[in-house]
mmCIF file of C-alpha atoms in Angstrom:
data_model
loop_
_atom_site.group_PDB
_atom_site.id
_atom_site.type_symbol
_atom_site.label_atom_id
_atom_site.label_comp_id
_atom_site.label_asym_id
_atom_site.label_seq_id
_atom_site.Cartn_x
_atom_site.Cartn_y
_atom_site.Cartn_z
ATOM 1 C CA GLU A 1 40.669 25.246 -1.736
ATOM 2 C CA PRO A 2 37.656 23.567 -0.116
ATOM 3 C CA GLU A 3 38.439 20.628 2.137
ATOM 4 C CA VAL A 4 36.716 17.665 3.675
ATOM 5 C CA THR A 5 37.384 17.811 7.410
ATOM 6 C CA GLN A 6 37.478 14.735 9.619
ATOM 7 C CA THR A 7 37.569 14.589 13.387
ATOM 8 C CA PRO A 8 39.206 13.254 15.411
ATOM 9 C CA SER A 9 42.455 12.471 13.608
ATOM 10 C CA HIS A 10 43.145 9.612 16.020
ATOM 11 C CA GLN A 11 40.781 7.683 18.249
ATOM 12 C CA VAL A 12 41.460 4.822 20.598
ATOM 13 C CA THR A 13 38.508 2.856 21.869
ATOM 14 C CA GLN A 14 37.941 -0.309 23.830
ATOM 15 C CA MET A 15 36.488 -3.351 22.132
ATOM 16 C CA GLY A 16 32.717 -3.372 22.383
ATOM 17 C CA GLN A 17 32.399 0.379 22.691
ATOM 18 C CA GLU A 18 30.482 2.555 20.276
ATOM 19 C CA VAL A 19 32.444 5.069 18.261
ATOM 20 C CA ILE A 20 31.324 7.943 16.039
ATOM 21 C CA LEU A 21 33.594 9.308 13.364
ATOM 22 C CA ARG A 22 32.766 12.756 12.130
ATOM 23 C CA CYS A 23 33.149 14.416 8.779
ATOM 24 C CA VAL A 24 32.314 17.824 7.382
ATOM 25 C CA PRO A 25 31.985 17.478 3.598
ATOM 26 C CA ILE A 26 32.449 20.344 1.178
ATOM 27 C CA SER A 27 29.430 22.567 1.486
ATOM 28 C CA ASN A 28 27.967 22.298 -2.024
ATOM 29 C CA HIS A 29 28.598 18.578 -2.396
ATOM 30 C CA LEU A 30 25.658 16.228 -2.512
ATOM 31 C CA TYR A 31 27.245 12.778 -2.384
ATOM 32 C CA PHE A 32 29.067 11.421 0.621
ATOM 33 C CA TYR A 33 31.199 8.346 1.156
ATOM 34 C CA TRP A 34 33.125 6.388 3.739
ATOM 35 C CA TYR A 35 36.144 4.252 2.920
ATOM 36 C CA ARG A 36 38.580 2.471 5.194
ATOM 37 C CA GLN A 37 42.137 1.249 4.951
ATOM 38 C CA ILE A 38 43.367 -1.434 7.301
ATOM 39 C CA LEU A 39 47.107 -1.047 7.849
ATOM 40 C CA GLY A 40 48.990 -2.514 4.928
ATOM 41 C CA GLN A 41 45.862 -3.290 2.938
ATOM 42 C CA LYS A 42 43.789 -1.734 0.176
ATOM 43 C CA VAL A 43 41.486 1.235 0.529
ATOM 44 C CA GLU A 44 38.028 -0.355 0.742
ATOM 45 C CA PHE A 45 34.628 1.133 0.026
ATOM 46 C CA LEU A 46 32.142 1.098 2.885
ATOM 47 C CA VAL A 47 29.122 3.176 1.918
ATOM 48 C CA SER A 48 27.808 5.985 -0.240
ATOM 49 C CA PHE A 49 25.030 8.355 0.805
ATOM 50 C CA TYR A 50 22.817 10.671 -1.168
ATOM 51 C CA ASN A 51 19.586 12.483 -0.445
ATOM 52 C CA ASN A 52 19.562 11.235 3.139
ATOM 53 C CA GLU A 53 19.784 7.595 2.282
ATOM 54 C CA ILE A 54 22.355 4.948 1.512
ATOM 55 C CA SER A 55 22.820 4.507 -2.234
ATOM 56 C CA GLU A 56 25.426 1.750 -2.139
ATOM 57 C CA LYS A 57 27.130 -0.287 0.550
ATOM 58 C CA SER A 58 29.724 -3.019 0.662
ATOM 59 C CA GLU A 59 29.702 -6.353 2.442
ATOM 60 C CA ILE A 60 31.862 -4.782 5.135
ATOM 61 C CA PHE A 61 29.071 -2.361 6.027
ATOM 62 C CA ASP A 62 27.035 -4.694 8.185
ATOM 63 C CA ASP A 63 24.537 -3.983 10.955
ATOM 64 C CA GLN A 64 27.320 -2.726 13.220
ATOM 65 C CA PHE A 65 27.751 0.287 10.972
ATOM 66 C CA SER A 66 25.448 3.205 10.340
ATOM 67 C CA VAL A 67 25.725 6.605 8.722
ATOM 68 C CA GLU A 68 23.856 9.780 9.340
ATOM 69 C CA ARG A 69 23.710 13.356 8.215
ATOM 70 C CA PRO A 70 22.368 14.842 11.434
ATOM 71 C CA ASP A 71 22.409 18.418 10.208
ATOM 72 C CA GLY A 72 23.286 20.358 7.087
ATOM 73 C CA SER A 73 27.016 20.081 7.530
ATOM 74 C CA ASN A 74 28.080 16.884 9.295
ATOM 75 C CA PHE A 75 28.250 13.324 8.013
ATOM 76 C CA THR A 76 28.937 10.633 10.593
ATOM 77 C CA LEU A 77 29.920 6.991 10.643
ATOM 78 C CA LYS A 78 28.904 5.052 13.734
ATOM 79 C CA ILE A 79 30.306 1.688 14.688
ATOM 80 C CA ARG A 80 27.969 0.259 17.281
ATOM 81 C CA SER A 81 30.175 -2.308 19.020
ATOM 82 C CA THR A 82 33.761 -2.109 17.875
ATOM 83 C CA LYS A 83 35.885 -5.150 17.209
ATOM 84 C CA LEU A 84 39.646 -5.445 17.025
ATOM 85 C CA GLU A 85 39.400 -5.864 13.260
ATOM 86 C CA ASP A 86 37.721 -2.475 12.936
ATOM 87 C CA SER A 87 41.090 -0.865 13.581
ATOM 88 C CA ALA A 88 41.839 1.076 10.410
ATOM 89 C CA MET A 89 42.122 4.498 8.840
ATOM 90 C CA TYR A 90 38.664 5.718 7.929
ATOM 91 C CA PHE A 91 38.326 8.209 5.089
ATOM 92 C CA CYS A 92 35.347 10.389 4.399
ATOM 93 C CA ALA A 93 34.822 11.771 0.891
ATOM 94 C CA SER A 94 32.329 13.945 -0.903
ATOM 95 C CA SER A 95 31.554 14.877 -4.498
ATOM 96 C CA GLU A 96 29.296 17.256 -6.365
ATOM 97 C CA GLN A 97 28.022 14.472 -8.553
ATOM 98 C CA GLN A 98 28.535 10.759 -8.796
ATOM 99 C CA THR A 99 31.993 9.925 -10.050
ATOM 100 C CA ARG A 100 31.053 8.748 -13.490
ATOM 101 C CA ILE A 101 29.718 12.145 -14.427
ATOM 102 C CA SER A 102 31.864 14.274 -12.188
ATOM 103 C CA ASN A 103 34.603 16.474 -13.495
ATOM 104 C CA TYR A 104 36.345 16.433 -10.170
ATOM 105 C CA GLY A 105 36.147 12.960 -8.699
ATOM 106 C CA TYR A 106 35.924 12.727 -4.970
ATOM 107 C CA THR A 107 37.528 14.993 -2.406
ATOM 108 C CA PHE A 108 38.859 12.923 0.462
ATOM 109 C CA GLY A 109 39.478 13.964 4.027
ATOM 110 C CA SER A 110 42.726 13.264 5.868
ATOM 111 C CA GLY A 111 41.237 10.338 7.690
ATOM 112 C CA THR A 112 40.597 9.184 11.241
ATOM 113 C CA ARG A 113 42.886 6.493 12.560
ATOM 114 C CA LEU A 114 40.782 4.222 14.746
ATOM 115 C CA THR A 115 42.530 1.854 17.101
ATOM 116 C CA VAL A 116 40.438 -0.724 18.928
ATOM 117 C CA VAL A 117 42.131 -2.235 21.982
ATOM 118 C CA ALA O 1 32.403 -6.208 -10.963
ATOM 119 C CA GLN O 2 35.531 -4.109 -10.988
ATOM 120 C CA SER O 3 39.044 -4.859 -9.809
ATOM 121 C CA VAL O 4 42.395 -3.087 -9.933
ATOM 122 C CA THR O 5 45.883 -4.523 -9.772
ATOM 123 C CA GLN O 6 48.926 -2.382 -9.151
ATOM 124 C CA LEU O 7 52.153 -4.175 -9.962
ATOM 125 C CA GLY O 8 54.875 -3.356 -7.488
ATOM 126 C CA SER O 9 53.987 -2.328 -3.969
ATOM 127 C CA HIS O 10 57.253 -0.360 -3.794
ATOM 128 C CA VAL O 11 59.028 1.500 -6.574
ATOM 129 C CA SER O 12 62.311 3.319 -6.104
ATOM 130 C CA VAL O 13 63.728 5.807 -8.618
ATOM 131 C CA SER O 14 66.495 8.360 -8.611
ATOM 132 C CA GLU O 15 65.689 12.035 -8.681
ATOM 133 C CA GLY O 16 65.333 13.103 -12.317
ATOM 134 C CA ALA O 17 64.549 9.595 -13.548
ATOM 135 C CA LEU O 18 61.374 8.439 -15.231
ATOM 136 C CA VAL O 19 58.531 7.373 -12.963
ATOM 137 C CA LEU O 20 56.341 4.489 -14.146
ATOM 138 C CA LEU O 21 53.644 3.114 -11.861
ATOM 139 C CA ARG O 22 51.593 0.273 -13.295
ATOM 140 C CA CYS O 23 47.861 -0.233 -13.053
ATOM 141 C CA ASN O 24 45.712 -2.877 -14.703
ATOM 142 C CA TYR O 25 41.967 -2.987 -14.284
ATOM 143 C CA SER O 26 39.041 -5.246 -14.865
ATOM 144 C CA SER O 27 35.652 -3.718 -15.519
ATOM 145 C CA SER O 28 32.372 -5.010 -16.901
ATOM 146 C CA VAL O 29 31.495 -1.530 -18.146
ATOM 147 C CA PRO O 30 33.516 1.154 -19.939
ATOM 148 C CA PRO O 31 35.893 2.142 -17.174
ATOM 149 C CA TYR O 32 36.255 5.426 -15.419
ATOM 150 C CA LEU O 33 39.782 5.371 -14.001
ATOM 151 C CA PHE O 34 41.554 7.468 -11.411
ATOM 152 C CA TRP O 35 44.946 7.948 -9.855
ATOM 153 C CA TYR O 36 45.165 9.284 -6.317
ATOM 154 C CA VAL O 37 48.226 10.244 -4.298
ATOM 155 C CA GLN O 38 48.555 10.048 -0.533
ATOM 156 C CA TYR O 39 51.286 11.966 1.230
ATOM 157 C CA PRO O 40 52.153 10.960 4.803
ATOM 158 C CA ASN O 41 49.400 11.769 7.271
ATOM 159 C CA GLN O 42 47.199 13.236 4.575
ATOM 160 C CA GLY O 43 44.107 12.209 2.659
ATOM 161 C CA LEU O 44 43.826 10.958 -0.892
ATOM 162 C CA GLN O 45 44.363 13.667 -3.505
ATOM 163 C CA LEU O 46 43.155 13.244 -7.068
ATOM 164 C CA LEU O 47 46.050 13.265 -9.539
ATOM 165 C CA LEU O 48 44.119 12.643 -12.730
ATOM 166 C CA LYS O 49 41.209 10.755 -14.194
ATOM 167 C CA TYR O 50 40.066 9.164 -17.402
ATOM 168 C CA THR O 51 36.392 9.224 -18.294
ATOM 169 C CA THR O 52 35.949 9.391 -22.061
ATOM 170 C CA GLY O 53 37.753 11.013 -24.971
ATOM 171 C CA ALA O 54 41.499 11.465 -25.164
ATOM 172 C CA THR O 55 43.316 8.416 -23.874
ATOM 173 C CA LEU O 56 46.359 10.358 -22.672
ATOM 174 C CA VAL O 57 45.366 12.227 -19.564
ATOM 175 C CA LYS O 58 47.431 14.926 -17.933
ATOM 176 C CA GLY O 59 47.207 15.587 -14.238
ATOM 177 C CA ILE O 60 48.748 17.687 -11.551
ATOM 178 C CA ASN O 61 52.441 17.837 -10.656
ATOM 179 C CA GLY O 62 53.545 16.760 -14.141
ATOM 180 C CA PHE O 63 51.975 13.305 -14.018
ATOM 181 C CA GLU O 64 50.124 11.739 -16.894
ATOM 182 C CA ALA O 65 48.482 8.408 -17.604
ATOM 183 C CA GLU O 66 47.466 6.603 -20.751
ATOM 184 C CA PHE O 67 44.342 4.503 -21.043
ATOM 185 C CA LYS O 68 44.981 1.424 -23.164
ATOM 186 C CA LYS O 69 41.819 -0.559 -23.627
ATOM 187 C CA SER O 70 43.530 -3.436 -25.421
ATOM 188 C CA GLU O 71 45.893 -3.901 -22.494
ATOM 189 C CA THR O 72 43.328 -2.975 -19.801
ATOM 190 C CA SER O 73 45.972 -0.666 -18.400
ATOM 191 C CA PHE O 74 46.171 2.843 -17.020
ATOM 192 C CA HIS O 75 49.837 3.323 -16.136
ATOM 193 C CA LEU O 76 50.997 6.524 -14.457
ATOM 194 C CA THR O 77 54.150 8.258 -15.650
ATOM 195 C CA LYS O 78 56.231 11.317 -14.958
ATOM 196 C CA PRO O 79 59.295 12.136 -17.073
ATOM 197 C CA SER O 80 61.465 13.363 -14.216
ATOM 198 C CA ALA O 81 61.007 12.426 -10.572
ATOM 199 C CA HIS O 82 61.277 15.005 -7.844
ATOM 200 C CA MET O 83 61.935 14.357 -4.189
ATOM 201 C CA SER O 84 58.505 15.757 -3.387
ATOM 202 C CA ASP O 85 56.888 12.965 -5.445
ATOM 203 C CA ALA O 86 57.653 10.441 -2.716
ATOM 204 C CA ALA O 87 54.244 9.211 -1.609
ATOM 205 C CA GLU O 88 51.799 6.358 -2.016
ATOM 206 C CA TYR O 89 49.873 6.181 -5.275
ATOM 207 C CA PHE O 90 46.534 4.474 -5.749
ATOM 208 C CA CYS O 91 44.786 3.518 -8.958
ATOM 209 C CA ALA O 92 40.990 3.190 -8.816
ATOM 210 C CA VAL O 93 38.044 2.337 -11.050
ATOM 211 C CA ALA O 94 34.451 3.505 -10.624
ATOM 212 C CA ASN O 95 31.436 1.231 -10.751
ATOM 213 C CA ASN O 96 28.680 1.734 -13.303
ATOM 214 C CA ALA O 97 26.548 3.859 -11.005
ATOM 215 C CA GLY O 98 29.511 6.016 -10.141
ATOM 216 C CA ASN O 99 28.951 5.765 -6.415
ATOM 217 C CA MET O 100 31.794 3.443 -5.523
ATOM 218 C CA LEU O 101 35.508 3.325 -6.239
ATOM 219 C CA THR O 102 37.508 0.103 -6.220
ATOM 220 C CA PHE O 103 41.129 0.748 -5.354
ATOM 221 C CA GLY O 104 44.299 -1.092 -6.144
ATOM 222 C CA GLY O 105 46.694 -2.046 -3.392
ATOM 223 C CA GLY O 106 48.798 1.070 -3.804
ATOM 224 C CA THR O 107 52.405 1.672 -4.822
ATOM 225 C CA ARG O 108 54.822 3.438 -2.532
ATOM 226 C CA LEU O 109 57.158 5.617 -4.592
ATOM 227 C CA MET O 110 60.561 6.371 -3.119
ATOM 228 C CA VAL O 111 62.815 8.968 -4.727
ATOM 229 C CA LYS O 112 66.550 8.776 -4.093
ATOM 230 C CA PRO O 113 68.732 11.878 -4.268
#
């Protein structure tokens, strides 16, 4: 069964450093997403991406965050200058179509646990 | 705007007992609703979804959920719990454009032998 692959599974970074989280979506999917889950809290939407541009973003996704699809297979989330409160599990997801018309919903990756110290 | 409330952050049942995980939603548009399961150290796996049509939706692993518009609910049930069902379960609703999911706080299901 096709999978969304995220690397690394764990990352520790110092406050103020830049970090890039990587995702390989399912190959025929066209829509890409990032979500995060702070320990003990809800899964929160960050951003959705389609046709090489952001289609929706949340209030969390401020200027410190950016996304990119640098080639035909990778989808990355960059946090420019990490803060302690960025510590969370970050999930990448992809879908063939947008959820309201999709028969399959999203496929989520296993997540990257980011710890900012 | 959408929101999801899951009553009970922890639910404990005995093996073989009925599983009932509660989800209530608020949506300004006809809702598209989802249940996801998260096993330890894994991603979110789609259990089932409601879009339109039949209000009783069957999913994987013997789970089902019923959409009740009058109660704004989408509770998840399974007639007989198995040890392997122990996991965290998330209810979610899609926005009108379909490019964002709003999740509930999750319910951790524990199954006792």
